[in-house]
Each structure stands twice: as C-alpha cells, then as structure tokens.
PDB file of C-alpha atoms in Angstrom:
ATOM      1  CA  MET A  15     114.510  66.989 102.054  1.00  0.00           C
ATOM      2  CA  LEU A  16     117.161  69.706 103.504  1.00  0.00           C
ATOM      3  CA  ARG A  17     117.780  72.773 101.510  1.00  0.00           C
ATOM      4  CA  PRO A  18     121.399  72.812 100.808  1.00  0.00           C
ATOM      5  CA  ARG A  19     123.476  75.685 102.230  1.00  0.00           C
ATOM      6  CA  VAL A  20     126.575  76.848 100.624  1.00  0.00           C
ATOM      7  CA  LEU A  21     129.531  77.356 102.818  1.00  0.00           C
ATOM      8  CA  PRO A  22     131.064  80.690 103.048  1.00  0.00           C
ATOM      9  CA  ARG A  23     134.301  81.016 100.785  1.00  0.00           C
ATOM     10  CA  ARG A  24     136.828  81.636 103.240  1.00  0.00           C
ATOM     11  CA  GLN A  25     136.225  78.420 105.248  1.00  0.00           C
ATOM     12  CA  ARG A  26     138.816  76.300 103.927  1.00  0.00           C
ATOM     13  CA  PRO A  27     139.015  72.375 104.220  1.00  0.00           C
ATOM     14  CA  ARG A  28     140.449  71.013 107.220  1.00  0.00           C
ATOM     15  CA  VAL A  29     142.691  68.038 106.580  1.00  0.00           C
ATOM     16  CA  ILE A  30     143.179  65.104 108.801  1.00  0.00           C
ATOM     17  CA  LEU A  31     146.555  63.263 107.465  1.00  0.00           C
ATOM     18  CA  THR A  32     147.550  61.109 110.308  1.00  0.00           C
ATOM     19  CA  THR A  33     146.062  59.314 113.152  1.00  0.00           C
ATOM     20  CA  ASP A  34     147.766  58.357 116.213  1.00  0.00           C
ATOM     21  CA  HIS A  35     144.999  56.344 117.200  1.00  0.00           C
ATOM     22  CA  VAL A  36     141.382  55.346 115.589  1.00  0.00           C
ATOM     23  CA  PRO A  37     138.892  54.071 117.926  1.00  0.00           C
ATOM     24  CA  HIS A  38     137.088  51.158 117.467  1.00  0.00           C
ATOM     25  CA  ALA A  39     133.658  51.279 115.841  1.00  0.00           C
ATOM     26  CA  SER A  40     131.903  51.046 119.515  1.00  0.00           C
ATOM     27  CA  ASP A  41     133.393  54.512 120.556  1.00  0.00           C
ATOM     28  CA  ALA A  42     133.934  56.320 117.336  1.00  0.00           C
ATOM     29  CA  PHE A  43     131.290  58.901 118.265  1.00  0.00           C
ATOM     30  CA  ASP A  44     132.692  59.222 121.727  1.00  0.00           C
ATOM     31  CA  HIS A  45     136.436  59.815 121.019  1.00  0.00           C
ATOM     32  CA  LYS A  46     137.181  63.399 122.764  1.00  0.00           C
ATOM     33  CA  GLU A  47     140.451  64.089 121.141  1.00  0.00           C
ATOM     34  CA  ARG A  48     138.619  63.813 117.652  1.00  0.00           C
ATOM     35  CA  HIS A  49     137.247  67.822 118.369  1.00  0.00           C
ATOM     36  CA  ASP A  50     140.481  68.777 119.597  1.00  0.00           C
ATOM     37  CA  SER A  51     143.102  67.730 116.882  1.00  0.00           C
ATOM     38  CA  ALA A  52     140.942  68.109 113.807  1.00  0.00           C
ATOM     39  CA  MET A  53     137.357  68.827 112.814  1.00  0.00           C
ATOM     40  CA  SER A  54     135.877  67.060 110.114  1.00  0.00           C
ATOM     41  CA  GLU A  55     134.142  69.478 107.577  1.00  0.00           C
ATOM     42  CA  ARG A  56     130.647  69.229 106.562  1.00  0.00           C
ATOM     43  CA  ILE A  57     130.069  70.323 102.861  1.00  0.00           C
ATOM     44  CA  HIS A  58     126.677  70.922 101.637  1.00  0.00           C
ATOM     45  CA  VAL A  59     125.856  70.162  98.198  1.00  0.00           C
ATOM     46  CA  HIS A  60     122.518  70.108  96.187  1.00  0.00           C
ATOM     47  CA  PRO A  61     121.523  66.699  95.611  1.00  0.00           C
ATOM     48  CA  LEU A  62     120.351  66.698  91.914  1.00  0.00           C
ATOM     49  CA  ASN A  63     122.774  69.673  90.790  1.00  0.00           C
ATOM     50  CA  PRO A  64     125.971  69.396  92.741  1.00  0.00           C
ATOM     51  CA  GLN A  65     127.842  72.620  92.891  1.00  0.00           C
ATOM     52  CA  PRO A  66     131.470  72.552  91.232  1.00  0.00           C
ATOM     53  CA  ARG A  67     133.302  74.593  93.878  1.00  0.00           C
ATOM     54  CA  GLN A  68     131.633  72.188  96.467  1.00  0.00           C
ATOM     55  CA  ILE A  69     132.525  69.106  94.693  1.00  0.00           C
ATOM     56  CA  GLU A  70     136.109  70.144  94.126  1.00  0.00           C
ATOM     57  CA  ARG A  71     136.383  71.055  97.837  1.00  0.00           C
ATOM     58  CA  ALA A  72     135.507  67.366  98.555  1.00  0.00           C
ATOM     59  CA  ALA A  73     137.887  66.280  95.642  1.00  0.00           C
ATOM     60  CA  ALA A  74     140.792  68.056  97.326  1.00  0.00           C
ATOM     61  CA  LEU A  75     140.265  66.408 100.754  1.00  0.00           C
ATOM     62  CA  LEU A  76     140.406  63.065  99.044  1.00  0.00           C
ATOM     63  CA  ARG A  77     143.628  63.770  97.017  1.00  0.00           C
ATOM     64  CA  ALA A  78     145.071  64.935 100.341  1.00  0.00           C
ATOM     65  CA  GLY A  79     144.543  61.422 101.849  1.00  0.00           C
ATOM     66  CA  ASN A  80     141.254  62.161 103.543  1.00  0.00           C
ATOM     67  CA  LEU A  81     138.349  59.408 104.259  1.00  0.00           C
ATOM     68  CA  GLY A  82     135.015  60.855 103.581  1.00  0.00           C
ATOM     69  CA  LEU A  83     131.431  60.070 103.592  1.00  0.00           C
ATOM     70  CA  CYS A  84     129.527  60.644 100.073  1.00  0.00           C
ATOM     71  CA  PRO A  85     125.767  60.350  99.494  1.00  0.00           C
ATOM     72  CA  THR A  86     125.163  57.584  96.932  1.00  0.00           C
ATOM     73  CA  ASP A  87     122.203  55.638  95.391  1.00  0.00           C
ATOM     74  CA  ALA A  88     122.501  53.090  98.179  1.00  0.00           C
ATOM     75  CA  GLY A  89     122.667  55.323 101.275  1.00  0.00           C
ATOM     76  CA  TYR A  90     125.871  57.217 102.390  1.00  0.00           C
ATOM     77  CA  ALA A  91     128.998  55.114 102.014  1.00  0.00           C
ATOM     78  CA  LEU A  92     132.849  55.791 103.108  1.00  0.00           C
ATOM     79  CA  VAL A  93     134.968  56.688 100.300  1.00  0.00           C
ATOM     80  CA  TRP A  94     138.875  57.209 100.002  1.00  0.00           C
ATOM     81  CA  ARG A  95     141.504  56.976  97.131  1.00  0.00           C
ATOM     82  CA  MET A  96     142.967  53.787  96.143  1.00  0.00           C
ATOM     83  CA  ASP A  97     146.685  54.983  97.538  1.00  0.00           C
ATOM     84  CA  ALA A  98     145.310  56.501 100.909  1.00  0.00           C
ATOM     85  CA  ARG A  99     146.315  53.784 103.138  1.00  0.00           C
ATOM     86  CA  GLN A 100     146.037  55.909 106.376  1.00  0.00           C
ATOM     87  CA  ALA A 101     142.202  56.316 105.098  1.00  0.00           C
ATOM     88  CA  GLU A 102     141.850  52.623 104.456  1.00  0.00           C
ATOM     89  CA  GLU A 103     143.037  51.885 107.700  1.00  0.00           C
ATOM     90  CA  ASN A 104     140.567  54.394 109.530  1.00  0.00           C
ATOM     91  CA  ALA A 105     137.902  52.544 107.409  1.00  0.00           C
ATOM     92  CA  VAL A 106     138.809  49.381 108.350  1.00  0.00           C
ATOM     93  CA  ARG A 107     138.909  50.104 112.135  1.00  0.00           C
ATOM     94  CA  LEU A 108     135.814  52.289 112.229  1.00  0.00           C
ATOM     95  CA  ARG A 109     133.791  49.315 110.584  1.00  0.00           C
ATOM     96  CA  ALA A 110     135.747  46.435 112.773  1.00  0.00           C
ATOM     97  CA  LEU A 111     136.459  44.791 109.369  1.00  0.00           C
ATOM     98  CA  ASP A 112     139.275  42.314 108.547  1.00  0.00           C
ATOM     99  CA  THR A 113     142.415  44.238 107.180  1.00  0.00           C
ATOM    100  CA  LYS A 114     141.925  41.614 104.034  1.00  0.00           C
ATOM    101  CA  HIS A 115     138.466  42.690 103.538  1.00  0.00           C
ATOM    102  CA  PRO A 116     137.536  43.303  99.795  1.00  0.00           C
ATOM    103  CA  PHE A 117     136.274  46.918  99.295  1.00  0.00           C
ATOM    104  CA  THR A 118     134.004  47.574  96.509  1.00  0.00           C
ATOM    105  CA  VAL A 119     135.505  50.216  93.920  1.00  0.00           C
ATOM    106  CA  LEU A 120     133.136  53.182  92.622  1.00  0.00           C
ATOM    107  CA  CYS A 121     133.675  54.334  88.985  1.00  0.00           C
ATOM    108  CA  THR A 122     131.525  56.032  86.363  1.00  0.00           C
ATOM    109  CA  SER A 123     131.506  53.976  83.094  1.00  0.00           C
ATOM    110  CA  LEU A 124     131.596  50.629  81.797  1.00  0.00           C
ATOM    111  CA  THR A 125     134.749  51.536  80.230  1.00  0.00           C
ATOM    112  CA  ALA A 126     136.512  52.148  83.595  1.00  0.00           C
ATOM    113  CA  ALA A 127     134.849  48.959  85.307  1.00  0.00           C
ATOM    114  CA  SER A 128     136.715  46.799  82.187  1.00  0.00           C
ATOM    115  CA  ARG A 129     139.643  47.877  83.261  1.00  0.00           C
ATOM    116  CA  LEU A 130     139.354  46.782  86.936  1.00  0.00           C
ATOM    117  CA  GLY A 131     137.436  43.564  85.974  1.00  0.00           C
ATOM    118  CA  ARG A 132     137.092  41.235  83.138  1.00  0.00           C
ATOM    119  CA  LEU A 133     133.865  41.315  81.118  1.00  0.00           C
ATOM    120  CA  ASP A 134     132.387  38.583  78.660  1.00  0.00           C
ATOM    121  CA  ASP A 135     129.587  39.439  76.496  1.00  0.00           C
ATOM    122  CA  GLN A 136     126.965  38.013  78.835  1.00  0.00           C
ATOM    123  CA  THR A 137     128.656  40.387  81.608  1.00  0.00           C
ATOM    124  CA  PHE A 138     128.782  43.154  79.629  1.00  0.00           C
ATOM    125  CA  ARG A 139     124.737  43.035  78.647  1.00  0.00           C
ATOM    126  CA  ALA A 140     123.857  42.816  82.166  1.00  0.00           C
ATOM    127  CA  LEU A 141     126.009  45.801  83.395  1.00  0.00           C
ATOM    128  CA  ARG A 142     125.193  47.705  80.286  1.00  0.00           C
ATOM    129  CA  ARG A 143     121.348  47.025  81.633  1.00  0.00           C
ATOM    130  CA  LEU A 144     121.406  47.674  85.148  1.00  0.00           C
ATOM    131  CA  CYS A 145     123.934  50.245  85.470  1.00  0.00           C
ATOM    132  CA  PRO A 146     124.191  53.021  86.448  1.00  0.00           C
ATOM    133  CA  GLY A 147     122.445  51.800  89.702  1.00  0.00           C
ATOM    134  CA  PRO A 148     122.542  50.201  93.047  1.00  0.00           C
ATOM    135  CA  TYR A 149     124.521  47.090  92.034  1.00  0.00           C
ATOM    136  CA  THR A 150     127.723  45.624  92.803  1.00  0.00           C
ATOM    137  CA  PHE A 151     129.505  43.428  90.620  1.00  0.00           C
ATOM    138  CA  ILE A 152     131.899  40.936  91.046  1.00  0.00           C
ATOM    139  CA  LEU A 153     134.146  40.429  88.256  1.00  0.00           C
ATOM    140  CA  PRO A 154     137.291  38.392  87.622  1.00  0.00           C
ATOM    141  CA  ALA A 155     140.038  40.746  88.256  1.00  0.00           C
ATOM    142  CA  ALA A 156     141.326  42.304  85.098  1.00  0.00           C
ATOM    143  CA  ALA A 157     145.334  41.772  84.446  1.00  0.00           C
ATOM    144  CA  GLU A 158     146.019  45.089  84.727  1.00  0.00           C
ATOM    145  CA  LEU A 159     144.675  45.919  87.783  1.00  0.00           C
ATOM    146  CA  PRO A 160     146.502  48.737  89.584  1.00  0.00           C
ATOM    147  CA  ARG A 161     149.366  46.971  92.143  1.00  0.00           C
ATOM    148  CA  ARG A 162     148.437  49.284  95.028  1.00  0.00           C
ATOM    149  CA  PHE A 163     145.153  48.140  95.285  1.00  0.00           C
ATOM    150  CA  LYS A 164     144.401  46.046  98.097  1.00  0.00           C
ATOM    151  CA  GLN A 165     142.336  43.671  95.576  1.00  0.00           C
ATOM    152  CA  ALA A 166     145.663  43.568  93.395  1.00  0.00           C
ATOM    153  CA  LYS A 167     146.207  39.773  95.026  1.00  0.00           C
ATOM    154  CA  ARG A 168     142.702  38.934  94.297  1.00  0.00           C
ATOM    155  CA  ARG A 169     140.941  37.033  91.675  1.00  0.00           C
ATOM    156  CA  ALA A 170     137.670  38.961  91.840  1.00  0.00           C
ATOM    157  CA  VAL A 171     136.960  42.691  92.348  1.00  0.00           C
ATOM    158  CA  GLY A 172     133.560  44.592  93.310  1.00  0.00           C
ATOM    159  CA  VAL A 173     132.641  47.165  90.958  1.00  0.00           C
ATOM    160  CA  ARG A 174     129.870  49.628  91.166  1.00  0.00           C
ATOM    161  CA  ILE A 175     128.589  52.424  88.851  1.00  0.00           C
ATOM    162  CA  PRO A 176     126.444  54.514  90.824  1.00  0.00           C
ATOM    163  CA  ASP A 177     123.490  56.185  89.965  1.00  0.00           C
ATOM    164  CA  HIS A 178     123.377  59.674  91.777  1.00  0.00           C
ATOM    165  CA  PRO A 179     124.776  63.026  90.518  1.00  0.00           C
ATOM    166  CA  VAL A 180     126.818  63.841  93.554  1.00  0.00           C
ATOM    167  CA  THR A 181     128.635  60.718  93.538  1.00  0.00           C
ATOM    168  CA  MET A 182     129.156  60.599  90.099  1.00  0.00           C
ATOM    169  CA  ALA A 183     130.288  64.597  89.961  1.00  0.00           C
ATOM    170  CA  LEU A 184     132.770  63.359  92.363  1.00  0.00           C
ATOM    171  CA  LEU A 185     134.048  60.823  90.694  1.00  0.00           C
ATOM    172  CA  GLU A 186     134.671  62.945  87.670  1.00  0.00           C
ATOM    173  CA  ALA A 187     136.249  65.445  89.699  1.00  0.00           C
ATOM    174  CA  ILE A 188     138.570  62.946  91.297  1.00  0.00           C
ATOM    175  CA  GLY A 189     139.360  61.940  87.798  1.00  0.00           C
ATOM    176  CA  GLU A 190     139.752  58.019  89.171  1.00  0.00           C
ATOM    177  CA  PRO A 191     137.997  55.261  90.832  1.00  0.00           C
ATOM    178  CA  LEU A 192     137.093  55.328  94.848  1.00  0.00           C
ATOM    179  CA  LEU A 193     137.475  52.688  97.011  1.00  0.00           C
ATOM    180  CA  THR A 194     134.105  52.306  99.261  1.00  0.00           C
ATOM    181  CA  THR A 195     132.252  50.556 102.067  1.00  0.00           C
ATOM    182  CA  THR A 196     128.883  51.192 103.761  1.00  0.00           C
ATOM    183  CA  LEU A 197     128.444  53.207 106.661  1.00  0.00           C
ATOM    184  CA  SER A 198     127.382  50.739 108.977  1.00  0.00           C
ATOM    185  CA  LEU A 199     129.370  50.877 112.360  1.00  0.00           C
ATOM    186  CA  PRO A 200     129.026  47.954 115.255  1.00  0.00           C
ATOM    187  CA  GLY A 201     127.244  49.266 118.147  1.00  0.00           C
ATOM    188  CA  HIS A 202     125.688  52.083 116.389  1.00  0.00           C
ATOM    189  CA  GLU A 203     122.491  50.555 115.206  1.00  0.00           C
ATOM    190  CA  ASP A 204     120.663  53.722 115.409  1.00  0.00           C
ATOM    191  CA  LEU A 205     123.001  55.272 112.575  1.00  0.00           C
ATOM    192  CA  SER A 206     120.781  55.902 109.422  1.00  0.00           C
ATOM    193  CA  SER A 207     122.834  55.633 106.571  1.00  0.00           C
ATOM    194  CA  HIS A 208     120.771  57.407 104.497  1.00  0.00           C
ATOM    195  CA  GLU A 209     119.709  60.238 106.608  1.00  0.00           C
ATOM    196  CA  ALA A 210     122.341  62.659 107.093  1.00  0.00           C
ATOM    197  CA  GLU A 211     120.944  64.365 109.852  1.00  0.00           C
ATOM    198  CA  THR A 212     121.342  61.228 112.276  1.00  0.00           C
ATOM    199  CA  PHE A 213     125.470  61.480 112.070  1.00  0.00           C
ATOM    200  CA  ALA A 214     126.146  64.979 110.530  1.00  0.00           C
ATOM    201  CA  ASP A 215     126.491  66.276 113.836  1.00  0.00           C
ATOM    202  CA  ARG A 216     128.728  63.536 115.229  1.00  0.00           C
ATOM    203  CA  LEU A 217     130.833  62.017 112.346  1.00  0.00           C
ATOM    204  CA  PRO A 218     133.139  58.930 113.422  1.00  0.00           C
ATOM    205  CA  TRP A 219     136.686  59.914 114.312  1.00  0.00           C
ATOM    206  CA  GLY A 220     139.211  59.683 111.171  1.00  0.00           C
ATOM    207  CA  VAL A 221     136.250  60.922 108.954  1.00  0.00           C
ATOM    208  CA  GLY A 222     137.799  64.060 107.101  1.00  0.00           C
ATOM    209  CA  PHE A 223     134.740  65.266 105.516  1.00  0.00           C
ATOM    210  CA  LEU A 224     130.937  64.739 104.563  1.00  0.00           C
ATOM    211  CA  LEU A 225     129.212  65.665 101.546  1.00  0.00           C
ATOM    212  CA  ASP A 226     125.820  66.547 102.606  1.00  0.00           C
ATOM    213  CA  CYS A 227     123.196  66.354 100.470  1.00  0.00           C
ATOM    214  CA  GLY A 228     120.123  65.440 102.628  1.00  0.00           C
ATOM    215  CA  ASP A 229     118.767  62.024 102.770  1.00  0.00           C
ATOM    216  CA  CYS A 230     119.529  59.499  99.845  1.00  0.00           C
ATOM    217  CA  GLU A 231     118.130  56.108  99.055  1.00  0.00           C
ATOM    218  CA  PRO A 232     118.460  53.444 101.911  1.00  0.00           C
ATOM    219  CA  GLY A 233     120.394  50.501 100.275  1.00  0.00           C
ATOM    220  CA  PRO A 234     121.757  48.090 100.470  1.00  0.00           C
ATOM    221  CA  THR A 235     122.803  47.213  97.041  1.00  0.00           C
ATOM    222  CA  SER A 236     122.065  44.160  95.237  1.00  0.00           C
ATOM    223  CA  VAL A 237     125.276  41.932  94.787  1.00  0.00           C
ATOM    224  CA  ILE A 238     125.526  40.040  91.570  1.00  0.00           C
ATOM    225  CA  ASP A 239     128.812  37.504  91.389  1.00  0.00           C
ATOM    226  CA  CYS A 240     129.876  37.047  87.443  1.00  0.00           C
ATOM    227  CA  THR A 241     133.028  35.344  87.975  1.00  0.00           C
ATOM    228  CA  GLU A 242     131.043  31.656  86.841  1.00  0.00           C
ATOM    229  CA  ALA A 243     129.697  30.923  83.541  1.00  0.00           C
ATOM    230  CA  GLU A 244     126.523  32.203  84.516  1.00  0.00           C
ATOM    231  CA  PRO A 245     126.099  35.265  86.706  1.00  0.00           C
ATOM    232  CA  SER A 246     124.358  34.874  89.906  1.00  0.00           C
ATOM    233  CA  ILE A 247     122.497  36.836  92.730  1.00  0.00           C
ATOM    234  CA  VAL A 248     124.557  37.019  96.043  1.00  0.00           C
ATOM    235  CA  ARG A 249     121.852  39.439  97.723  1.00  0.00           C
ATOM    236  CA  VAL A 250     118.955  41.383  96.964  1.00  0.00           C
ATOM    237  CA  GLY A 251     118.941  45.032  97.684  1.00  0.00           C
ATOM    238  CA  TYR A 252     116.578  47.617  97.927  1.00  0.00           C
ATOM    239  CA  ARG A 253     115.718  47.765  94.373  1.00  0.00           C
ATOM    240  CA  PRO A 254     113.732  44.872  92.495  1.00  0.00           C
ATOM    241  CA  LEU A 255     116.407  42.490  90.368  1.00  0.00           C
ATOM    242  CA  ALA A 256     116.253  39.970  88.098  1.00  0.00           C
ATOM    243  CA  LEU A 257     118.871  39.083  85.630  1.00  0.00           C
ATOM    244  CA  ASP A 258     116.476  37.190  82.867  1.00  0.00           C
TER     245      ASP A 258
END
C-alpha cells in the first residue's frame, strides 16, 4: 500500500463548477481541454486514520458542487452532493448512463438510512447485522425523501452504509448523505476501480478531486432487495452473503 503524502498547506483546492462539454466515457481520459481549464486535485489521505484537514478539503470541494472520487469498501466510487446537478450530469455522461439511472445513497447510520427508505422489523434486523459493509439495500422510498433527490419520484431507493474509515470521515465532515456510482467507464476495461495508481494520474474529465488512500477492496457490493415481504439477493458481491 502506498504511504500517504500530505500536500503543502499553500496548495488550495481547485474547483470545477461548470462544464461546456463533458466527453463520452470512451474519450474521458483523452480530453485535452481538461488540463487547460482546471486540474483535478489529488488529495492523499491515510487509509485507517484519515487526516481531518485532508477530509475537510475534500468536503469543501463537494460543497462547491464538484464530482469526486472516494475510496470505499468496494472500490473507488464517484460521489457528489444531492443538489449538485452539474456533478451528477458529469457522472451520467462519464458512465454513459441513462439520465433516469437510480443512484445509490451513501449514509453513516441506520438512523440516516431510515430517513431515506422505510425499514420494517425484518429489514432493520438485516441492516443491523450487515452494516456497515459492502452491501446495497433497495428500500421502499420514505415519504420524507428530499424532493431534490433524483429518486424523489421513485418508489425505491438504494442505500449503503460503507465500512471504510475514509468514506465515513467524508460523510461525517459533509454532514449529509452523498449520491454515488461505481467507477466503471465503458471503453476503459483496463481501469481498476480499487487500485488508485491505475487512474490517479489520468482522472476523467469532470472529476474535481481524488481522495487517494492507496488500494482498497475490489467490490462489487452485494445488492439486497427489501421492497417485498421477504428480502432477496439481487447480486452477490465480493464478500460472502447469507440472509438467513
């Protein structure tokens, strides 16, 4: 694992607020205008004991509306605030997704998850047993789900409570759940979403920062559908899973 490097205090975050053109995923790393307009920032952080100053720097970039790359317990993932529409558009374009794609929500606790999705007793017990961890739970959307959410008009929402010190520190610093999607870009199968060095020096255009803690677990997450009477496994991830 790479040894974290603390950046000089004088080096301030560079903010990418607007984009005139976001390339398709196939040419996301080859867009020459990216380095001429604004450089993505690489923020080194300790994987187990993330430095508060570095975490706050990443949180400030998120507050400014940037799209970021953050380590999780299932690979590096794109993250952005719920109301950061430009960041979300960048994520959609980079991953070649449909504009109605339902993104997962990262949150810190069962209490936070219950504000987003409805938890019956059986679902609550499953989340309490498995969380935090590399699991995505599809929950019936709660009535108080924020309208600014893309998922506000949906009947279900994907929720995740990650088991990674850096992710949790960032969520606590920002003080709100974050939208997320995996770093999986069409046409770039050589990209390893859990090995930072494979993409750290060529971040996709439209990504404002990389929170770099070295390598992390590979993923993917397991996906558990809790919208019916009995929870069911939609996808088995890299960590063994049993609902019994």
